[in-house]
Coordinates of C-alpha atoms in Angstrom, one line a residue:
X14 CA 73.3 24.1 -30.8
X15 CA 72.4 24.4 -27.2
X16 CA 70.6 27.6 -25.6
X17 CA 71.7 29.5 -22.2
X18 CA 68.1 28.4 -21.2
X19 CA 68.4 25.1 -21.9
X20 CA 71.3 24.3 -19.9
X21 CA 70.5 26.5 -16.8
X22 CA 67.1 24.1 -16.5
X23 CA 69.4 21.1 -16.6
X24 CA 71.5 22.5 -13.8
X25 CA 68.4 23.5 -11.9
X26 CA 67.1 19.8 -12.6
X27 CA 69.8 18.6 -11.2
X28 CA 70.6 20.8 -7.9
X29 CA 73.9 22.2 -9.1
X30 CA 73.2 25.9 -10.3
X31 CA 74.0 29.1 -7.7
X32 CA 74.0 31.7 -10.4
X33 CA 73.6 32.6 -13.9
X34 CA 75.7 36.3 -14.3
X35 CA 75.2 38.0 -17.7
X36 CA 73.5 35.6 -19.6
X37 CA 71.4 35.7 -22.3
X38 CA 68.8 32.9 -22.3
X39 CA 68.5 32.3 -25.8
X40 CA 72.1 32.7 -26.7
X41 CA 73.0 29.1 -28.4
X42 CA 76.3 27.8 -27.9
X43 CA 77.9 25.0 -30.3
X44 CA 80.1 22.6 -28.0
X45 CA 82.0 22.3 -24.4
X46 CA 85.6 21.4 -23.2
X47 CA 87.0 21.4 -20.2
X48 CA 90.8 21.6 -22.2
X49 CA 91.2 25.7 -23.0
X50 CA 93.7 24.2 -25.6
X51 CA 90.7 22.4 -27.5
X52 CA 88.3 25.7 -27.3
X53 CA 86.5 27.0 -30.1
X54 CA 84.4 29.7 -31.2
X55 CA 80.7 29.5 -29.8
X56 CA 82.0 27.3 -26.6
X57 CA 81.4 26.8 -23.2
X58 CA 84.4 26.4 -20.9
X59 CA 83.9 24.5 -17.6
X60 CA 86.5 25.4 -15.0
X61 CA 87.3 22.3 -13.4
X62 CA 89.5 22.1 -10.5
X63 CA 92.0 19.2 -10.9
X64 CA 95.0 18.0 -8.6
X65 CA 97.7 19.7 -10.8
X66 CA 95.8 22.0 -12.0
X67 CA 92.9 24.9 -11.8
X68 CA 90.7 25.1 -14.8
X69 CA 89.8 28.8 -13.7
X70 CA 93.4 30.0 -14.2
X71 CA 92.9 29.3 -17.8
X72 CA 89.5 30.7 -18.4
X73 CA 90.9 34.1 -20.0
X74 CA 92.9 32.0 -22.4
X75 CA 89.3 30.1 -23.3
X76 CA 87.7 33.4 -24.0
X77 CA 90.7 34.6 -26.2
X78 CA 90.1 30.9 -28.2
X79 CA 86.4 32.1 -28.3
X80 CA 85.0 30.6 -25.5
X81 CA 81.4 32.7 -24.9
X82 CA 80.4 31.2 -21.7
X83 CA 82.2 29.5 -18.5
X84 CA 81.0 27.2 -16.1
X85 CA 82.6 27.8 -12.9
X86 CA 82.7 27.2 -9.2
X87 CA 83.5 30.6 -8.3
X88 CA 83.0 34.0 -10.3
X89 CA 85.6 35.6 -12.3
X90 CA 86.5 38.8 -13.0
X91 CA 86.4 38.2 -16.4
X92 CA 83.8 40.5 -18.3
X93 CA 81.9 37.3 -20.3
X94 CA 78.7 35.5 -19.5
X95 CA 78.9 33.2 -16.6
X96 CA 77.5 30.3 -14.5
X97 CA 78.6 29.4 -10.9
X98 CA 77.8 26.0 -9.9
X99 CA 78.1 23.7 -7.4
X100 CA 80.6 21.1 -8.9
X101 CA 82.0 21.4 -12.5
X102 CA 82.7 18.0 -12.6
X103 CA 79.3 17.2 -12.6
X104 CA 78.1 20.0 -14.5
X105 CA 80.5 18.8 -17.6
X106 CA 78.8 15.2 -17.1
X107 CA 75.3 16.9 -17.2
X108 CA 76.3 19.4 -20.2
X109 CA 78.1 16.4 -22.0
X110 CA 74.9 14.4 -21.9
X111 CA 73.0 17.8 -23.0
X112 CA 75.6 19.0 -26.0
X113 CA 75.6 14.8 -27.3
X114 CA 72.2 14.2 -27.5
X115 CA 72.6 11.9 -24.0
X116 CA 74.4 8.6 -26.5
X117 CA 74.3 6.4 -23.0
X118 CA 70.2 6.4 -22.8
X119 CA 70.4 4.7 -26.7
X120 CA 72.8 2.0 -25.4
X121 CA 72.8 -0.8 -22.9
X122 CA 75.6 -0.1 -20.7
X123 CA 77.4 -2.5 -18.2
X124 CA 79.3 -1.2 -15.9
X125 CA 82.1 -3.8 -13.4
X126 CA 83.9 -2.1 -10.8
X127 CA 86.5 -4.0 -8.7
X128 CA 89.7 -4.0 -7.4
X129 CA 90.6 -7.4 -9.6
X130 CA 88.7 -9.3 -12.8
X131 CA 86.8 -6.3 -14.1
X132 CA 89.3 -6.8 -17.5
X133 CA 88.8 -10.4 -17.6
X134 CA 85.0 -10.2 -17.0
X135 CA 84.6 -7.3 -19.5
X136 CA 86.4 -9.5 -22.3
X137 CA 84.8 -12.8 -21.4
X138 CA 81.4 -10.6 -21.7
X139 CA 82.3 -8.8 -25.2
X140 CA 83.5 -12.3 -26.5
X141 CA 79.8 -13.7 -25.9
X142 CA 77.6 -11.2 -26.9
X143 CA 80.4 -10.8 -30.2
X144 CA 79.9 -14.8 -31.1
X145 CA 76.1 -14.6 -30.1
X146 CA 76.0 -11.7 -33.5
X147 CA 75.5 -8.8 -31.1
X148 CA 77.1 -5.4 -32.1
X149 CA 79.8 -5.0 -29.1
X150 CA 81.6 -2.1 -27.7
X151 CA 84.1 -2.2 -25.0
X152 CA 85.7 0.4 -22.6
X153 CA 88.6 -0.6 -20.2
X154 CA 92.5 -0.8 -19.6
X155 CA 93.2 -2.3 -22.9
X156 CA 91.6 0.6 -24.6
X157 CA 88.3 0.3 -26.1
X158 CA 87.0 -1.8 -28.9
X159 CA 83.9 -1.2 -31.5
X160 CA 82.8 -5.0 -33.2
X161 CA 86.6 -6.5 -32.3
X162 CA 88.1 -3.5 -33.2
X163 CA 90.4 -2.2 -30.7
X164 CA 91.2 1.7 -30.2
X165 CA 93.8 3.1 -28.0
X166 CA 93.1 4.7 -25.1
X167 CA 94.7 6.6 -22.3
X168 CA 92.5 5.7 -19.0
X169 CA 90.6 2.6 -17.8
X170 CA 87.4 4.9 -17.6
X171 CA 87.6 8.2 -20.4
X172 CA 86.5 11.5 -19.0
X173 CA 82.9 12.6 -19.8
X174 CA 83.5 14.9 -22.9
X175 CA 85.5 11.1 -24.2
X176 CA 83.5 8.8 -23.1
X177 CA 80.3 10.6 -24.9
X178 CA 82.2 11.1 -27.9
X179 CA 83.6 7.2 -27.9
X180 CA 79.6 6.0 -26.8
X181 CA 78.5 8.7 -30.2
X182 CA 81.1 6.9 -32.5
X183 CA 79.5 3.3 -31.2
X184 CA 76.3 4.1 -31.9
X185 CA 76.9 5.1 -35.6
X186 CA 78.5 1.4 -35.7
X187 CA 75.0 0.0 -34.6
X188 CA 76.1 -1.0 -31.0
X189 CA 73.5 -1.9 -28.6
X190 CA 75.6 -3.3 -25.5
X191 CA 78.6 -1.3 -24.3
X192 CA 81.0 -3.1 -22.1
X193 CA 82.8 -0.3 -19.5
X194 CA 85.8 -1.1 -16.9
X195 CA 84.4 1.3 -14.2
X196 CA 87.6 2.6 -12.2
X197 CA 87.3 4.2 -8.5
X198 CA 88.8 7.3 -9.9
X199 CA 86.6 7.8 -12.8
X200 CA 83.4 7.3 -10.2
X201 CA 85.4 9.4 -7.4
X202 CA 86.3 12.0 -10.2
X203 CA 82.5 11.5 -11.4
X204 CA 83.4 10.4 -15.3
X205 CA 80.0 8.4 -15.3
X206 CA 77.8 11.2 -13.2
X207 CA 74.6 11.2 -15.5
X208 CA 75.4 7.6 -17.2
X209 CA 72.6 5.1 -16.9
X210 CA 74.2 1.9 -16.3
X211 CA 71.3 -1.0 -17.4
X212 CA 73.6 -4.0 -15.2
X213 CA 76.4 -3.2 -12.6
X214 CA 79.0 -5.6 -11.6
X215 CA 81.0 -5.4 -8.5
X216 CA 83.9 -8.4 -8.9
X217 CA 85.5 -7.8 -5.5
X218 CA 87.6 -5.2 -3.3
X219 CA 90.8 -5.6 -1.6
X220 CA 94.0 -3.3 -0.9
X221 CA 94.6 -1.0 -3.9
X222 CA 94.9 2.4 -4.8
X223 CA 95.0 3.5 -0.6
X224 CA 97.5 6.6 -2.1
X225 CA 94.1 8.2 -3.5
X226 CA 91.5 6.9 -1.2
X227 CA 91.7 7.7 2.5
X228 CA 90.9 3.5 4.0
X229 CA 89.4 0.4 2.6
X230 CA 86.1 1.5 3.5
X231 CA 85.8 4.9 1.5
X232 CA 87.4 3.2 -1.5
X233 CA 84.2 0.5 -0.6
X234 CA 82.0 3.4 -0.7
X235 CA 83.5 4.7 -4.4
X236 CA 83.0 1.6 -5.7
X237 CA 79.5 1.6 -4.5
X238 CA 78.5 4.5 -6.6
X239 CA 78.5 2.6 -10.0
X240 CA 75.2 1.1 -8.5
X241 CA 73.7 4.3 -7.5
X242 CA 72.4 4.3 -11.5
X243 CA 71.7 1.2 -12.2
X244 CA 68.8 -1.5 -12.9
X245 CA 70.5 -4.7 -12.5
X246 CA 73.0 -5.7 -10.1
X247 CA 75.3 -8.5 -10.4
X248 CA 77.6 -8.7 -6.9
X249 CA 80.4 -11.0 -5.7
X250 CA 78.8 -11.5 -2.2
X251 CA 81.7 -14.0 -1.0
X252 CA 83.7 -10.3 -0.6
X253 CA 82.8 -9.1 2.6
X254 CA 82.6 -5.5 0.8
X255 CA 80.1 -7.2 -1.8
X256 CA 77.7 -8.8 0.8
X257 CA 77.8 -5.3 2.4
X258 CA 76.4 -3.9 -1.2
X259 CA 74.1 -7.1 -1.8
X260 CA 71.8 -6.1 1.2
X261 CA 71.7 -2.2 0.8
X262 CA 70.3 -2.9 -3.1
X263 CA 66.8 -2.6 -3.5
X264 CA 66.7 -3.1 -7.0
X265 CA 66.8 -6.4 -8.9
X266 CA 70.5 -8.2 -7.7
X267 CA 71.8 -11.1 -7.9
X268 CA 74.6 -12.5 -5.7
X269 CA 77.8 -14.8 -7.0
X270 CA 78.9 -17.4 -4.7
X271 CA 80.8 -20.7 -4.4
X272 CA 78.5 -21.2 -1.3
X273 CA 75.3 -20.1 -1.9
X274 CA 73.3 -17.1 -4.5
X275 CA 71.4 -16.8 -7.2
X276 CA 74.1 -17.4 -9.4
X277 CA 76.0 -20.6 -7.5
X278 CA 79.1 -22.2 -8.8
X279 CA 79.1 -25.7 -7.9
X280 CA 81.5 -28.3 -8.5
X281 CA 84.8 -27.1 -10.1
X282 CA 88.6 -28.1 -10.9
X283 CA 91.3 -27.1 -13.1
X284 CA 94.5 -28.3 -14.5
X285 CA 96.9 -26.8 -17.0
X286 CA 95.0 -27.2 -20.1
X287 CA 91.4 -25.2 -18.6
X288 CA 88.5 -25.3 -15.7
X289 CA 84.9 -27.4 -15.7
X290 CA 82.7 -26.3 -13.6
X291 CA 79.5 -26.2 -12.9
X292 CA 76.8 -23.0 -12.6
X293 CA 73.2 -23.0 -10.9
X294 CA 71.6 -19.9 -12.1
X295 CA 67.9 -19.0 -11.6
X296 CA 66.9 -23.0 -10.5
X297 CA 68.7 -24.4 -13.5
X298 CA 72.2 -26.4 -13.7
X299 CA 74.5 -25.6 -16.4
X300 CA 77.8 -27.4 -17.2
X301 CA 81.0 -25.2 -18.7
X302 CA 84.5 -25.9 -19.8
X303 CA 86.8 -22.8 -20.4
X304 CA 90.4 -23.0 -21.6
X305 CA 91.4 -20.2 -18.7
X306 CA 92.6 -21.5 -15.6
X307 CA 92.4 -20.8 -11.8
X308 CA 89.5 -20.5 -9.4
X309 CA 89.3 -17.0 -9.4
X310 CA 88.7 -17.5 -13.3
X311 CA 86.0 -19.9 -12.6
X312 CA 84.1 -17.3 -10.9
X313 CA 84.9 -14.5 -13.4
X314 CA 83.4 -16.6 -16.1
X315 CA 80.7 -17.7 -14.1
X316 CA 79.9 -13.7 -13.5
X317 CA 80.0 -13.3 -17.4
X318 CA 78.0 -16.1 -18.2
X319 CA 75.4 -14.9 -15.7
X320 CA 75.2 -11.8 -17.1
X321 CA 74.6 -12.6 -20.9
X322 CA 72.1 -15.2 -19.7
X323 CA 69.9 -12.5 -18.4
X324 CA 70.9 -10.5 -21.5
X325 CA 70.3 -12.6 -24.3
X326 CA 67.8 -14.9 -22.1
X327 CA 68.1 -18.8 -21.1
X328 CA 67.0 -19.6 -24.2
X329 CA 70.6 -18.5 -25.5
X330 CA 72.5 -20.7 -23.5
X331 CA 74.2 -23.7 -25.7
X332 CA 75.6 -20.6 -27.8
X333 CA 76.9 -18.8 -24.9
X334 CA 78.2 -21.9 -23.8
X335 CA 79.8 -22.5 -27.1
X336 CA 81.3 -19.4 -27.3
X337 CA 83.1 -19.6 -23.7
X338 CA 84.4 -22.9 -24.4
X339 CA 86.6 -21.2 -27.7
X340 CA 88.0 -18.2 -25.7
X341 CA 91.6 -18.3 -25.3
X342 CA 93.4 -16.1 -22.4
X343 CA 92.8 -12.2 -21.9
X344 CA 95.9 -10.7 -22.7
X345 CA 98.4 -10.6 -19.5
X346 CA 95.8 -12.1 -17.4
X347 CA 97.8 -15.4 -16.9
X348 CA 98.8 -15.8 -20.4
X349 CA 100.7 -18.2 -21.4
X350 CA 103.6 -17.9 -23.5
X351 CA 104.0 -20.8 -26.2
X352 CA 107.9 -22.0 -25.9
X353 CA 109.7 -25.0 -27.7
X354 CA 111.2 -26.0 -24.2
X355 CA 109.0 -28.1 -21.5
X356 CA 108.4 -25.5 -18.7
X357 CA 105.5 -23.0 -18.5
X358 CA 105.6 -19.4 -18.5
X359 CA 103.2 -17.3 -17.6
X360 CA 102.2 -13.1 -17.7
X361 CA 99.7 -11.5 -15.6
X362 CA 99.6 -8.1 -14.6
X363 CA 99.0 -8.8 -10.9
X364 CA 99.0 -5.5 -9.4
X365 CA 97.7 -6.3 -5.5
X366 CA 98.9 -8.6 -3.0
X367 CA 95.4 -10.2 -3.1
X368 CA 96.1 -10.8 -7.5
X369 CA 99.8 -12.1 -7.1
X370 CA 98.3 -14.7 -4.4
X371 CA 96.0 -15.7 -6.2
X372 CA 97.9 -16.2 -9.6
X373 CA 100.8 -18.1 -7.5
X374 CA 98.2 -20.7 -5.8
X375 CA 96.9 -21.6 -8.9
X376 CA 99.7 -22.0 -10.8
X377 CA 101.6 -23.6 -7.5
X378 CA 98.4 -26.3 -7.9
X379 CA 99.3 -27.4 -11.8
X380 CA 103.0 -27.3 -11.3
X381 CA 105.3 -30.7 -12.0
X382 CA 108.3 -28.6 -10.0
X383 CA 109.7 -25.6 -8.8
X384 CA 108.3 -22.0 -9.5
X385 CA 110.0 -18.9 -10.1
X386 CA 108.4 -15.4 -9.6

């Protein structure tokens, strides 16, 4: 149960409360929602104000469910306790964090944002720390995943009152590191506002998604926010967007390159049947062979394998190494489909002009003949 009180201080704490109307400070409520249709008695109802949608026109139909206190953005002539705040969206991320016992702070959370490789990088990841005996959970467009075990889900990033319920349900199943696909509508939207983030990755950024962000550079400047929250930052500073990151980081970084970083990738090649390549990271040369093909892949391994090097420490690198070497493709991330006759065929779920390029020059390099799209 949470108090009137209580969650007025964290609004205060956090800049967001204008008013407080009719409440009763040590009133105790037993849960939030955002969803009128998911209301129950003792709740608080947080008006948000969506693209279809108004949360405020349904805030009558949350008291009649036995909502006893809303959150809104503008007062309602609605004779019940309520509290006008700044943004709702970041008020339900603040109350979420308050009503769950804040799950995020008892996990190590990495977050990768990117236009393209934050699925491949997030499994690679979850495949190491899974074969190194670390409890795993994983959050992205494939649904999310507790030890191996996969769960649907219907977004890349959950909303708040989801994602703390999904980061509750992971921390009865022992989880210490939690994997998350970071999308530039959940950080626009503000789905992790309040999340911790212990490492951030930022894989790359090119044309995508310009229907919901206004140009390149504000959807540069969403992605940006994962790192806002963050300890650790692991960046892609061959991407013009990611050098632009690199240097406005003041915390501990480290930048991914094929020309020059703290995490280097050296000497590479690839042919149908995997990549070798080598890795400098920290002053000290490593060697790895992975059955996934393609430069790009190189350098989304190579981000992995940085990463769980300064999570499990150096001293953890033949395992990690081991356990690369044994991963077979991410689902439609240039998967190859076994057939009976002698040609290749390939899915990926290319979805940018910058993804499809890059999936047709590195299949156009292992090709014996023609290729079909």
């Amino acid at each position: 149960m949470i108090s009137t009180a209580q969650i007025i201080a964290e609004l205060k704490k956090h800049e967001l409360l204008i008013e407080a109307i009719n409440t009763d400070p040590l009133k105790e409520y037993s849960g939030i929602q955002t969803d009128s249709k998911s209301i129950k008695k003792g709740f608080v109802f947080v008006c948000i104000f969506g693209f279809i949608v108004d949360g405020h026109d349904y805030a009558k139909i949350a008291v009649k469910e036995g909502a006893e206190l809303l959150v809104v953005e503008r007062e309602l002539e609605i004779d019940i306790p309520q509290i006008v705040v700044l943004n709702a969206r970041k008020a339900t991320a603040i109350l979420a964090a308050l009503f769950f016992d804040d799950p995020s702070k008892k996990l190590k959370i990495i977050g990768i944002t990117g236009t393209n490789g934050k699925t491949t990088i997030a499994n690679i990841l979850e495949q190491i720390l899974l074969g190194n005996g670390k409890n795993v959970g994983l959050i992205g467009t494939l649904g999310y995943s507790i030890n191996g075990v996969i769960y649907k889900s219907d977004r890349t990033t959950p909303d708040i009152l989801d994602l703390n319920t999904i980061f509750c349900k992971m921390i009865d199943e022992n989880v210490e590191f939690v994997i998350m696909e970071v999308s530039s509508h959940a950080l626009s939207l503000d789905r992790t506002f309040a999340i911790h983030f212990h490492t951030a990755v930022f894989s790359n950024l090119t044309q995508d998604h310009l229907d919901f962000h206004v140009s390149l550079n504000e959807y540069a400047k969403t992605k940006f926010k994962l790192f806002e929250n963050a300890d650790i930052g692991f960046i892609n500073i061959d991407d013009e967007h990611g050098e632009r990151l690199y240097k406005k980081c003041s915390f501990t970084k480290y930048g991914i390159s094929f020309v020059e970083g703290e995490v280097k990738i050296g000497k590479h090649d690839y042919s149908i049947s995997g990549s070798n390549f080598k890795i400098n990271f920290e002053g000290r040369e490593f060697q790895l062979k992975i059955k996934l093909i393609g430069k790009y892949n190189i350098f989304n391994t190579a981000t992995a394998f940085s990463i769980a090097l300064n999570l499990l420490g150096k001293s953890s690198s033949k395992q990690i190494i081991k356990s690369i070497a044994s991963i077979d493709c991410i689902p439609g991330r240039l998967q190859q489909v076994v057939t009976d006759r002698s040609i290749g065929i390939y899915v990926d779920y290319a979805h940018t002009p910058d993804a499809l390029q890059n999936v047709l020059e590195t299949l156009n390099k292992i090709k014996e003949e023609k290729m079909i799209c």
